[in-house]
Short mmCIF file of C-alpha atoms in Angstrom, two decimals:
data_model
loop_
_atom_site.label_atom_id
_atom_site.label_comp_id
_atom_site.label_asym_id
_atom_site.label_seq_id
_atom_site.Cartn_x
_atom_site.Cartn_y
_atom_site.Cartn_z
CA MET A 1 -89.06 -17.62 -27.40
CA PRO A 2 -85.66 -17.01 -25.94
CA PRO A 3 -85.14 -18.64 -22.62
CA ASN A 4 -85.77 -16.52 -19.55
CA ARG A 5 -82.52 -15.32 -17.87
CA THR A 6 -82.64 -15.09 -14.14
CA ALA A 7 -80.39 -12.53 -12.53
CA LYS A 8 -77.93 -14.06 -10.09
CA SER A 9 -77.81 -12.41 -6.74
CA LYS A 10 -74.32 -11.33 -5.46
CA PRO A 11 -73.29 -13.03 -2.26
CA VAL A 12 -72.86 -10.68 0.62
CA SER A 13 -69.16 -10.25 1.50
CA SER A 14 -68.07 -11.06 4.99
CA LYS A 15 -66.49 -8.45 7.22
CA ALA A 16 -63.10 -10.17 6.92
CA GLU A 17 -63.27 -10.02 3.14
CA LEU A 18 -64.19 -6.35 3.26
CA ARG A 19 -61.26 -5.59 5.52
CA SER A 20 -58.81 -7.49 3.32
CA SER A 21 -60.00 -5.72 0.17
CA THR A 22 -59.21 -2.33 1.64
CA LYS A 23 -55.60 -3.21 2.58
CA THR A 24 -52.72 -1.59 0.68
CA PRO A 25 -51.00 -4.24 -1.48
CA THR A 26 -47.59 -5.28 -0.18
CA PRO A 27 -44.81 -4.16 -2.55
CA ARG A 28 -42.83 -6.97 -4.11
CA THR A 29 -39.22 -7.15 -3.01
CA LYS A 30 -36.69 -7.30 -5.84
CA ARG A 31 -34.88 -10.59 -5.92
CA PRO A 32 -31.09 -10.28 -5.77
CA GLY A 33 -29.38 -11.13 -9.05
CA PRO A 34 -26.83 -13.88 -9.43
CA PRO A 35 -23.55 -13.21 -7.59
CA ARG A 36 -20.90 -11.47 -9.70
CA ALA A 37 -18.13 -13.77 -10.86
CA ASP A 38 -14.88 -13.38 -8.91
CA ALA A 39 -12.09 -12.36 -11.29
CA THR A 40 -9.43 -13.71 -8.92
CA THR A 41 -10.43 -17.39 -9.11
CA ASP A 42 -8.39 -20.01 -10.96
CA GLU A 43 -11.15 -20.39 -13.55
CA ALA A 44 -11.31 -16.66 -14.26
CA LEU A 45 -7.53 -16.33 -14.51
CA LEU A 46 -7.15 -19.32 -16.84
CA ALA A 47 -9.87 -17.91 -19.10
CA LEU A 48 -7.80 -14.80 -19.80
CA ASP A 49 -5.85 -14.30 -23.02
CA PRO A 50 -2.59 -16.34 -23.23
CA THR A 51 -0.57 -13.11 -23.11
CA TYR A 52 -1.42 -12.86 -19.40
CA ALA A 53 0.87 -15.85 -18.75
CA ALA A 54 3.99 -13.76 -19.51
CA ALA A 55 6.55 -13.29 -16.77
CA PRO A 56 6.04 -10.27 -14.47
CA ASP A 57 8.18 -7.20 -15.08
CA MET A 58 8.85 -6.63 -11.39
CA PRO A 59 9.40 -8.78 -8.28
CA VAL A 60 6.06 -10.22 -7.19
CA SER A 61 6.64 -9.25 -3.57
CA VAL A 62 7.05 -5.62 -4.67
CA ALA A 63 3.89 -5.83 -6.80
CA GLU A 64 1.90 -7.24 -3.88
CA ARG A 65 2.97 -4.37 -1.62
CA GLU A 66 2.18 -1.76 -4.27
CA LEU A 67 -1.27 -3.24 -4.97
CA THR A 68 -2.12 -3.32 -1.27
CA SER A 69 -0.96 0.27 -0.80
CA LEU A 70 -2.89 1.44 -3.86
CA SER A 71 -6.11 -0.24 -2.74
CA ARG A 72 -5.87 1.45 0.68
CA LEU A 73 -5.22 4.83 -0.93
CA ALA A 74 -8.15 4.43 -3.33
CA HIS A 75 -10.44 3.23 -0.54
CA ALA A 76 -9.64 6.35 1.50
CA GLN A 77 -10.60 8.51 -1.51
CA GLN A 78 -13.65 6.45 -2.56
CA ALA A 79 -16.05 9.42 -2.57
CA ARG A 80 -14.10 11.16 -5.31
CA PHE A 81 -13.42 7.92 -7.18
CA SER A 82 -17.13 7.14 -7.32
CA ARG A 83 -17.73 10.44 -9.12
CA ILE A 84 -15.44 9.41 -11.97
CA GLY A 85 -16.84 5.91 -12.40
CA ILE A 86 -14.44 3.84 -10.30
CA THR A 87 -16.73 1.96 -7.96
CA ALA A 88 -16.06 0.56 -4.52
CA ASP A 89 -16.35 -2.91 -6.08
CA LYS A 90 -13.30 -2.21 -8.27
CA VAL A 91 -11.26 -1.00 -5.33
CA ASP A 92 -12.27 -4.08 -3.31
CA LEU A 93 -11.31 -6.27 -6.27
CA LEU A 94 -7.84 -4.71 -6.32
CA ALA A 95 -7.36 -5.63 -2.64
CA ARG A 96 -8.47 -9.21 -3.40
CA PHE A 97 -6.02 -9.37 -6.29
CA ALA A 98 -3.20 -8.32 -3.94
CA ARG A 99 -4.06 -11.09 -1.46
CA ARG A 100 -4.52 -13.65 -4.24
CA LEU A 101 -1.19 -12.74 -5.82
CA GLY A 102 0.59 -13.25 -2.50
CA ALA A 103 -1.06 -16.66 -2.07
CA LEU A 104 -0.20 -17.75 -5.62
CA GLU A 105 3.41 -16.66 -5.20
CA LYS A 106 3.69 -18.85 -2.08
CA ALA A 107 2.07 -21.76 -3.97
CA TRP A 108 4.58 -21.34 -6.79
CA GLN A 109 7.49 -21.27 -4.34
CA ARG A 110 6.25 -24.49 -2.72
CA ALA A 111 5.71 -26.21 -6.07
CA ARG A 112 9.15 -25.46 -7.44
CA GLY A 113 10.74 -26.26 -4.09
CA ALA A 114 9.34 -29.77 -4.44
CA VAL A 115 11.15 -30.38 -7.73
CA LYS A 116 13.86 -33.01 -7.17
CA LEU A 117 17.52 -32.06 -7.51
CA THR A 118 20.46 -34.44 -7.62
CA ALA A 119 23.10 -34.29 -4.90
CA ALA A 120 25.51 -32.61 -7.33
CA GLN A 121 22.88 -30.02 -8.32
CA ARG A 122 22.11 -29.27 -4.69
CA LYS A 123 25.82 -28.69 -4.04
CA LEU A 124 26.06 -26.32 -7.01
CA ARG A 125 22.89 -24.53 -5.89
CA ASP A 126 24.30 -23.95 -2.41
CA GLU A 127 27.53 -22.59 -3.90
CA ALA A 128 25.54 -20.33 -6.26
CA GLU A 129 23.43 -18.93 -3.42
CA ALA A 130 26.55 -18.18 -1.34
CA LEU A 131 28.24 -16.45 -4.28
CA ASP A 132 25.04 -14.51 -5.01
CA ALA A 133 25.05 -13.19 -1.43
CA LYS A 134 28.75 -12.30 -1.65
CA LEU A 135 28.34 -10.29 -4.86
CA VAL A 136 25.33 -8.40 -3.47
CA ALA A 137 27.05 -7.65 -0.13
CA GLY A 138 30.10 -6.33 -1.96
CA GLY A 139 27.90 -4.04 -4.01
CA ARG A 140 26.15 -2.74 -0.93
CA TRP A 141 29.51 -1.68 0.47
CA GLY A 142 31.44 -0.68 -2.61
CA CYS A 143 28.58 1.37 -4.12
CA ARG A 144 27.12 2.60 -0.83
CA ASN A 145 27.00 6.23 -2.01
CA ASP A 146 25.38 5.42 -5.35
CA ALA A 147 21.58 5.46 -4.99
CA ALA A 148 20.98 4.06 -8.48
CA ALA A 149 23.36 1.16 -7.83
CA GLN A 150 21.63 0.38 -4.53
CA ALA A 151 18.24 0.34 -6.24
CA GLU A 152 19.61 -2.02 -8.89
CA LEU A 153 20.95 -4.36 -6.22
CA SER A 154 17.54 -4.37 -4.50
CA ARG A 155 15.90 -5.35 -7.78
CA ILE A 156 18.39 -8.16 -8.33
CA ALA A 157 18.22 -9.49 -4.77
CA ASP A 158 14.41 -9.65 -4.68
CA GLY A 159 13.12 -13.16 -5.30
CA SER A 160 14.08 -16.70 -4.39
CA GLY A 161 14.45 -20.12 -5.91
CA LEU A 162 16.84 -21.68 -8.39
CA ALA A 163 15.78 -19.76 -11.50
CA ASP A 164 16.04 -16.47 -9.60
CA THR A 165 19.50 -17.40 -8.29
CA ILE A 166 20.71 -18.14 -11.82
CA GLN A 167 19.33 -14.85 -13.11
CA ASP A 168 20.83 -13.04 -10.11
CA LEU A 169 24.30 -14.33 -10.97
CA ARG A 170 24.02 -13.17 -14.57
CA ASP A 171 22.67 -9.77 -13.50
CA LEU A 172 25.40 -9.36 -10.88
CA VAL A 173 28.14 -10.05 -13.42
CA ASP A 174 26.63 -7.25 -15.54
CA PHE A 175 26.35 -5.05 -12.45
CA TRP A 176 30.03 -5.45 -11.63
CA SER A 177 30.95 -4.83 -15.25
CA ASP A 178 29.26 -1.42 -14.89
CA HIS A 179 30.80 -0.73 -11.44
CA GLU A 180 34.23 -2.20 -11.97
CA SER A 181 35.94 0.70 -10.19
CA ALA A 182 34.33 -0.33 -6.90
CA LEU A 183 35.76 -3.86 -6.93
CA GLY A 184 39.00 -2.66 -5.33
CA VAL A 185 37.33 -1.94 -1.97
CA THR A 186 35.65 -5.37 -1.77
CA ASP A 187 36.86 -8.96 -1.44
CA ILE A 188 35.26 -9.90 -4.77
CA THR A 189 37.75 -11.29 -7.30
CA ARG A 190 37.70 -11.77 -11.05
CA LYS A 191 37.50 -15.50 -10.39
CA ASP A 192 34.25 -14.95 -8.46
CA LEU A 193 32.68 -13.28 -11.50
CA GLU A 194 33.92 -16.04 -13.81
CA ARG A 195 32.57 -18.67 -11.43
CA ALA A 196 29.19 -16.90 -11.34
CA ILE A 197 28.83 -17.35 -15.11
CA ALA A 198 29.95 -21.00 -14.92
CA LEU A 199 27.48 -21.79 -12.12
CA ALA A 200 24.61 -20.14 -14.00
CA ASP A 201 25.36 -22.33 -17.03
CA GLU A 202 25.80 -25.53 -15.00
CA LEU A 203 22.51 -25.05 -13.15
CA ALA A 204 20.49 -24.28 -16.29
CA GLU A 205 19.42 -27.94 -16.67
CA ALA A 206 18.14 -28.10 -13.10
CA ALA A 207 16.18 -24.90 -13.69
CA ALA A 208 14.72 -26.41 -16.87
CA ASN A 209 13.52 -29.43 -14.90
CA GLU A 210 11.83 -27.07 -12.49
CA ALA A 211 10.08 -25.25 -15.35
CA SER A 212 8.91 -28.52 -16.96
CA ASP A 213 7.35 -29.91 -13.77
CA ALA A 214 3.56 -29.93 -14.30
CA SER A 215 2.61 -28.72 -10.82
CA ALA A 216 5.23 -26.01 -10.81
CA ALA A 217 4.29 -24.89 -14.34
CA HIS A 218 0.60 -24.64 -13.40
CA ALA A 219 1.39 -22.67 -10.25
CA LEU A 220 3.65 -20.34 -12.22
CA GLU A 221 1.03 -19.71 -14.90
CA LEU A 222 -1.64 -18.84 -12.33
CA ARG A 223 0.72 -16.46 -10.55
CA ASN A 224 1.69 -14.71 -13.77
CA ARG A 225 -1.92 -14.36 -14.94
CA CYS A 226 -2.93 -12.93 -11.59
CA PHE A 227 -0.05 -10.45 -11.73
CA TRP A 228 -1.07 -9.01 -15.10
CA ALA A 229 -4.81 -9.01 -14.36
CA ALA A 230 -4.11 -7.10 -11.15
CA ASP A 231 -1.68 -4.80 -12.96
CA GLU A 232 -4.33 -3.95 -15.54
CA LEU A 233 -6.82 -2.94 -12.85
CA ALA A 234 -4.14 -1.03 -10.94
CA LYS A 235 -3.29 0.93 -14.08
CA GLU A 236 -6.93 2.05 -14.42
CA ILE A 237 -7.12 3.10 -10.76
CA ARG A 238 -3.81 4.97 -10.95
CA GLU A 239 -4.92 6.84 -14.06
CA GLY A 240 -8.24 7.61 -12.37
CA GLY A 241 -6.43 8.91 -9.29
CA ARG A 242 -4.19 11.19 -11.33
CA TYR A 243 -7.27 12.56 -13.11
CA ALA A 244 -9.42 12.97 -10.00
CA PHE A 245 -6.65 14.76 -8.08
CA ARG A 246 -5.03 16.63 -10.96
CA ASP A 247 -5.42 19.85 -8.94
CA GLN A 248 -3.55 18.33 -5.97
CA PRO A 249 -0.02 17.34 -7.10
CA ARG A 250 0.97 15.79 -3.77
CA ILE A 251 -1.89 13.30 -3.93
CA THR A 252 -1.47 12.75 -7.67
CA ALA A 253 2.17 11.75 -7.10
CA ARG A 254 1.00 8.82 -4.97
CA PHE A 255 -0.88 7.22 -7.86
CA VAL A 256 2.21 5.76 -9.54
CA SER A 257 4.23 2.57 -9.33
CA ARG A 258 7.32 3.53 -7.36
CA TYR A 259 9.20 0.53 -8.69
CA ARG A 260 8.59 1.38 -12.36
CA THR A 261 9.22 5.07 -11.74
CA SER A 262 12.58 4.17 -10.18
CA LEU A 263 13.45 1.97 -13.17
CA LYS A 264 12.65 4.78 -15.62
CA ARG A 265 14.72 7.23 -13.60
CA ARG A 266 17.72 4.87 -13.58
CA SER A 267 17.37 4.30 -17.33
CA ARG A 268 17.42 8.05 -17.96
CA LEU A 269 20.45 8.53 -15.73
CA LYS A 270 22.30 5.69 -17.44
CA ALA A 271 21.44 7.05 -20.89
CA THR A 272 22.61 10.53 -19.89
CA ALA A 273 25.90 9.14 -18.54
CA THR A 274 26.47 7.14 -21.73
CA GLU A 275 25.82 10.19 -23.90
CA SER A 276 28.24 12.26 -21.81
CA VAL A 277 31.03 9.70 -22.27
CA ALA A 278 30.34 9.31 -25.98
CA ALA A 279 30.10 13.04 -26.72
CA PRO A 280 33.27 14.45 -28.32
CA VAL A 281 35.24 17.01 -26.32
CA LEU A 282 35.04 20.25 -28.25
CA GLY A 283 37.87 22.76 -28.19
CA PRO A 284 37.46 26.45 -27.38
CA GLU A 285 37.18 27.32 -31.07
CA ALA A 286 34.37 24.83 -31.79
#
């Protein structure tokens, strides 16, 4: 015979248990995900493609100002930007890039300033800086009514350090070659322009030492990578702004790089002037 099964009696629940069983279950709170990696850190910048280490195509101080201005403009129009897929996080990242670029530029200036120069090189550097200032000041006066020339002088004068001074001298010799007619109202002489070329050549070795210094080279690479990473994001935000406000030309016009727009305008003016000089003079019967 099968064994007898005795039914087990259920224990009577206590009042506390009854109350707890009728409670609504507490919803589980979603745990925050891991923090998003910051694209402005050294690690993130060094992980970018080697092409990001190329030299900037504008003065870094100008780029920093443009990035800061663009981030403020985009932040003010965030509601419309959000509708086209440009989030507040991207706009905030642009502002961080602007601050980071400024900090890296200062670090680069400090690093290259620490590179040792001989007494003779320091003397040549001081002479080069004085001549640089003289050639710029003469251009400010002699070409005071030429807006394109003034913009070119601003581009040349922006920057500091030995490598910039050498490049300034070469650029200023080219500048005065293009504006030779204005030399007569300045105290700049032909010997000054010849000396500018000589100084640039003599200081090339000192500039090479600066570029080969490990600390300076690292600081320069970080600054350059930050510039192009920021520029890439700025390009997206500018294009987004021109799309979002395509029906409002005044606002659309603000989503451009003023520096690059000015360069393009000067290039067109120079090309037009060159074509006018090169074009043959046609007679009345032509």
